[in-house]
C-alpha cells in the first residue's frame, strides 16, 4: 500500500504527517506501506521542512529533517492508493488534478476538520498542529492495523 499526504508547499503539515506515520509504522513492524508527501504549490520544491515544523515534530520524538518538498505530479494518482489532503483547499486541488481512471482514493486527513496552516503563526501554532497530526497519524495507524487483520 502507498499513502501520500498533501498540503500547500510540502514544508509544514504534510511532511510532519509523512515523518510521523513512517516512524509509527516502523515501530509497529509494518513494512509493506510506503509513505510520501507532496504539495499543491511548487514554491518550496527541494527544501527541507520548515524549521519550526522540524522543531515541533522533534519535540514529539519525530525527526523529519531528511524530507524534501516536492509537488504533486499526475503520476501520483496512479502510484498512490490513498492521497490524504490536510485541508479542504488541498482536497479541492487534488480533485481538480485527479485524472479519470486513476487508482488513488482521495480523503481528508481528519474528516470534517482542516489541519490549520501554521506557516504565518508562531511556534505554538506549529506545536498545536504537530499534536493534531500525531493524533491523526495514530488513528490512521489503528485503521491500517484493523484493515490488515481483516485481509
mmCIF file of C-alpha atoms in Angstrom:
data_model
loop_
_atom_site.group_PDB
_atom_site.id
_atom_site.type_symbol
_atom_site.label_atom_id
_atom_site.label_comp_id
_atom_site.label_asym_id
_atom_site.label_seq_id
_atom_site.Cartn_x
_atom_site.Cartn_y
_atom_site.Cartn_z
ATOM 1 C CA UNK A 1 0.000 0.000 0.000
ATOM 2 C CA UNK A 2 1.166 3.527 -0.765
ATOM 3 C CA UNK A 3 -0.038 6.618 1.135
ATOM 4 C CA UNK A 4 0.723 10.261 0.322
ATOM 5 C CA UNK A 5 -0.049 13.340 2.427
ATOM 6 C CA UNK A 6 -0.640 16.672 0.682
ATOM 7 C CA UNK A 7 -0.512 20.265 1.911
ATOM 8 C CA UNK A 8 0.299 23.593 0.267
ATOM 9 C CA UNK A 9 4.080 23.718 -0.105
ATOM 10 C CA UNK A 10 5.062 20.381 1.464
ATOM 11 C CA UNK A 11 7.110 22.067 4.188
ATOM 12 C CA UNK A 12 4.777 22.099 7.216
ATOM 13 C CA UNK A 13 1.793 19.796 7.576
ATOM 14 C CA UNK A 14 2.311 17.030 5.015
ATOM 15 C CA UNK A 15 5.978 16.292 5.804
ATOM 16 C CA UNK A 16 5.090 16.228 9.503
ATOM 17 C CA UNK A 17 2.418 13.594 8.824
ATOM 18 C CA UNK A 18 4.782 11.753 6.465
ATOM 19 C CA UNK A 19 7.565 11.530 9.038
ATOM 20 C CA UNK A 20 5.271 10.660 11.921
ATOM 21 C CA UNK A 21 3.445 7.871 10.091
ATOM 22 C CA UNK A 22 6.721 6.423 8.770
ATOM 23 C CA UNK A 23 8.077 6.286 12.312
ATOM 24 C CA UNK A 24 4.882 4.774 13.728
ATOM 25 C CA UNK A 25 4.801 2.113 11.011
ATOM 26 C CA UNK A 26 8.446 1.222 11.602
ATOM 27 C CA UNK A 27 7.923 0.935 15.366
ATOM 28 C CA UNK A 28 4.850 -1.246 14.732
ATOM 29 C CA UNK A 29 6.876 -3.512 12.441
ATOM 30 C CA UNK A 30 4.693 -2.708 9.433
ATOM 31 C CA UNK A 31 6.997 -2.740 6.430
ATOM 32 C CA UNK A 32 4.652 -3.089 3.461
ATOM 33 C CA UNK A 33 3.371 0.502 3.416
ATOM 34 C CA UNK A 34 5.167 3.284 1.551
ATOM 35 C CA UNK A 35 4.626 6.846 2.779
ATOM 36 C CA UNK A 36 5.371 10.105 0.977
ATOM 37 C CA UNK A 37 4.216 13.711 0.915
ATOM 38 C CA UNK A 38 3.846 16.487 -1.638
ATOM 39 C CA UNK A 39 2.480 19.970 -2.103
ATOM 40 C CA UNK A 40 -0.080 21.523 -4.415
ATOM 41 C CA UNK A 41 2.131 24.618 -4.815
ATOM 42 C CA UNK A 42 5.678 24.486 -6.134
ATOM 43 C CA UNK A 43 7.328 27.352 -4.224
ATOM 44 C CA UNK A 44 9.424 25.117 -1.944
ATOM 45 C CA UNK A 45 10.488 22.188 -4.157
ATOM 46 C CA UNK A 46 13.689 20.613 -2.849
ATOM 47 C CA UNK A 47 13.576 22.407 0.508
ATOM 48 C CA UNK A 48 13.560 20.643 3.883
ATOM 49 C CA UNK A 49 10.536 21.032 6.140
ATOM 50 C CA UNK A 50 10.153 24.430 7.785
ATOM 51 C CA UNK A 51 12.490 24.603 10.788
ATOM 52 C CA UNK A 52 9.500 25.254 13.057
ATOM 53 C CA UNK A 53 7.823 22.067 11.792
ATOM 54 C CA UNK A 54 11.064 20.194 12.376
ATOM 55 C CA UNK A 55 11.287 21.539 15.935
ATOM 56 C CA UNK A 56 7.643 20.731 16.726
ATOM 57 C CA UNK A 57 7.980 17.201 15.343
ATOM 58 C CA UNK A 58 11.264 16.661 17.177
ATOM 59 C CA UNK A 59 9.665 17.770 20.446
ATOM 60 C CA UNK A 60 7.339 14.766 19.995
ATOM 61 C CA UNK A 61 10.186 12.410 19.059
ATOM 62 C CA UNK A 62 9.983 12.521 15.238
ATOM 63 C CA UNK A 63 12.895 13.583 13.026
ATOM 64 C CA UNK A 64 11.593 14.943 9.718
ATOM 65 C CA UNK A 65 14.766 16.823 8.754
ATOM 66 C CA UNK A 66 15.660 14.419 5.938
ATOM 67 C CA UNK A 67 12.472 15.005 3.952
ATOM 68 C CA UNK A 68 12.432 17.330 0.928
ATOM 69 C CA UNK A 69 9.493 19.180 -0.602
ATOM 70 C CA UNK A 70 8.071 18.098 -3.920
ATOM 71 C CA UNK A 71 4.994 18.914 -5.925
ATOM 72 C CA UNK A 72 2.048 16.627 -6.671
ATOM 73 C CA UNK A 73 2.514 15.213 -10.177
ATOM 74 C CA UNK A 74 -0.044 13.416 -12.392
ATOM 75 C CA UNK A 75 1.703 10.061 -11.877
ATOM 76 C CA UNK A 76 0.978 10.239 -8.142
ATOM 77 C CA UNK A 77 -2.663 9.422 -8.902
ATOM 78 C CA UNK A 78 -1.561 6.125 -10.433
ATOM 79 C CA UNK A 79 1.090 5.257 -7.840
ATOM 80 C CA UNK A 80 -0.587 6.019 -4.505
ATOM 81 C CA UNK A 81 -3.519 4.026 -3.169
ATOM 82 C CA UNK A 82 -4.561 6.794 -0.786
ATOM 83 C CA UNK A 83 -3.839 10.509 -1.130
ATOM 84 C CA UNK A 84 -4.658 12.427 2.027
ATOM 85 C CA UNK A 85 -5.419 16.161 1.958
ATOM 86 C CA UNK A 86 -4.545 18.165 5.046
ATOM 87 C CA UNK A 87 -7.356 20.662 4.437
ATOM 88 C CA UNK A 88 -10.390 21.196 2.213
ATOM 89 C CA UNK A 89 -8.472 23.508 -0.127
ATOM 90 C CA UNK A 90 -5.947 20.761 -0.802
ATOM 91 C CA UNK A 91 -8.796 18.313 -1.367
ATOM 92 C CA UNK A 92 -10.315 20.622 -3.974
ATOM 93 C CA UNK A 93 -6.936 20.996 -5.708
ATOM 94 C CA UNK A 94 -6.454 17.219 -5.734
ATOM 95 C CA UNK A 95 -9.945 16.633 -7.105
ATOM 96 C CA UNK A 96 -9.235 19.057 -9.961
ATOM 97 C CA UNK A 97 -5.934 17.306 -10.769
ATOM 98 C CA UNK A 98 -7.059 13.697 -10.454
ATOM 99 C CA UNK A 99 -7.471 12.143 -13.889
ATOM 100 C CA UNK A 100 -10.139 9.661 -14.911
ATOM 101 C CA UNK A 101 -9.141 6.084 -14.286
ATOM 102 C CA UNK A 102 -6.646 6.876 -11.562
ATOM 103 C CA UNK A 103 -6.467 4.364 -8.752
ATOM 104 C CA UNK A 104 -5.978 6.821 -5.881
ATOM 105 C CA UNK A 105 -8.612 7.241 -3.212
ATOM 106 C CA UNK A 106 -8.724 10.877 -2.070
ATOM 107 C CA UNK A 107 -9.590 11.614 1.532
ATOM 108 C CA UNK A 108 -9.227 14.233 4.225
ATOM 109 C CA UNK A 109 -6.663 13.733 6.975
ATOM 110 C CA UNK A 110 -9.284 14.334 9.649
ATOM 111 C CA UNK A 111 -12.863 14.054 8.397
ATOM 112 C CA UNK A 112 -14.787 17.260 8.933
ATOM 113 C CA UNK A 113 -11.757 19.193 10.148
ATOM 114 C CA UNK A 114 -8.999 21.072 8.372
ATOM 115 C CA UNK A 115 -5.498 20.955 9.787
ATOM 116 C CA UNK A 116 -4.684 24.682 10.014
ATOM 117 C CA UNK A 117 -1.633 26.071 8.235
ATOM 118 C CA UNK A 118 0.808 27.249 10.919
ATOM 119 C CA UNK A 119 3.187 28.921 8.426
ATOM 120 C CA UNK A 120 2.287 32.523 9.283
ATOM 121 C CA UNK A 121 1.955 31.889 13.017
ATOM 122 C CA UNK A 122 4.403 31.296 15.838
ATOM 123 C CA UNK A 123 5.995 28.253 17.415
ATOM 124 C CA UNK A 124 2.881 27.401 19.450
ATOM 125 C CA UNK A 125 0.816 27.052 16.269
ATOM 126 C CA UNK A 126 3.388 24.585 14.907
ATOM 127 C CA UNK A 127 3.277 22.639 18.183
ATOM 128 C CA UNK A 128 -0.534 22.578 18.141
ATOM 129 C CA UNK A 129 -0.558 21.368 14.523
ATOM 130 C CA UNK A 130 2.066 18.702 15.283
ATOM 131 C CA UNK A 131 -0.108 17.462 18.165
ATOM 132 C CA UNK A 132 -3.147 17.282 15.845
ATOM 133 C CA UNK A 133 -1.141 15.454 13.198
ATOM 134 C CA UNK A 134 0.259 12.973 15.700
ATOM 135 C CA UNK A 135 -3.274 12.161 16.861
ATOM 136 C CA UNK A 136 -4.444 11.770 13.255
ATOM 137 C CA UNK A 137 -1.496 9.507 12.406
ATOM 138 C CA UNK A 138 -2.231 7.322 15.431
ATOM 139 C CA UNK A 139 -5.830 6.951 14.206
ATOM 140 C CA UNK A 140 -4.574 6.128 10.712
ATOM 141 C CA UNK A 141 -2.192 3.531 12.153
ATOM 142 C CA UNK A 142 -5.091 1.936 14.048
ATOM 143 C CA UNK A 143 -7.098 1.870 10.803
ATOM 144 C CA UNK A 144 -4.176 0.234 8.986
ATOM 145 C CA UNK A 145 -3.838 -2.398 11.710
ATOM 146 C CA UNK A 146 -7.583 -3.153 11.621
ATOM 147 C CA UNK A 147 -7.590 -3.400 7.823
ATOM 148 C CA UNK A 148 -4.546 -5.675 7.763
ATOM 149 C CA UNK A 149 -6.140 -8.019 10.308
ATOM 150 C CA UNK A 150 -9.205 -8.356 8.076
ATOM 151 C CA UNK A 151 -7.119 -9.121 4.973
#
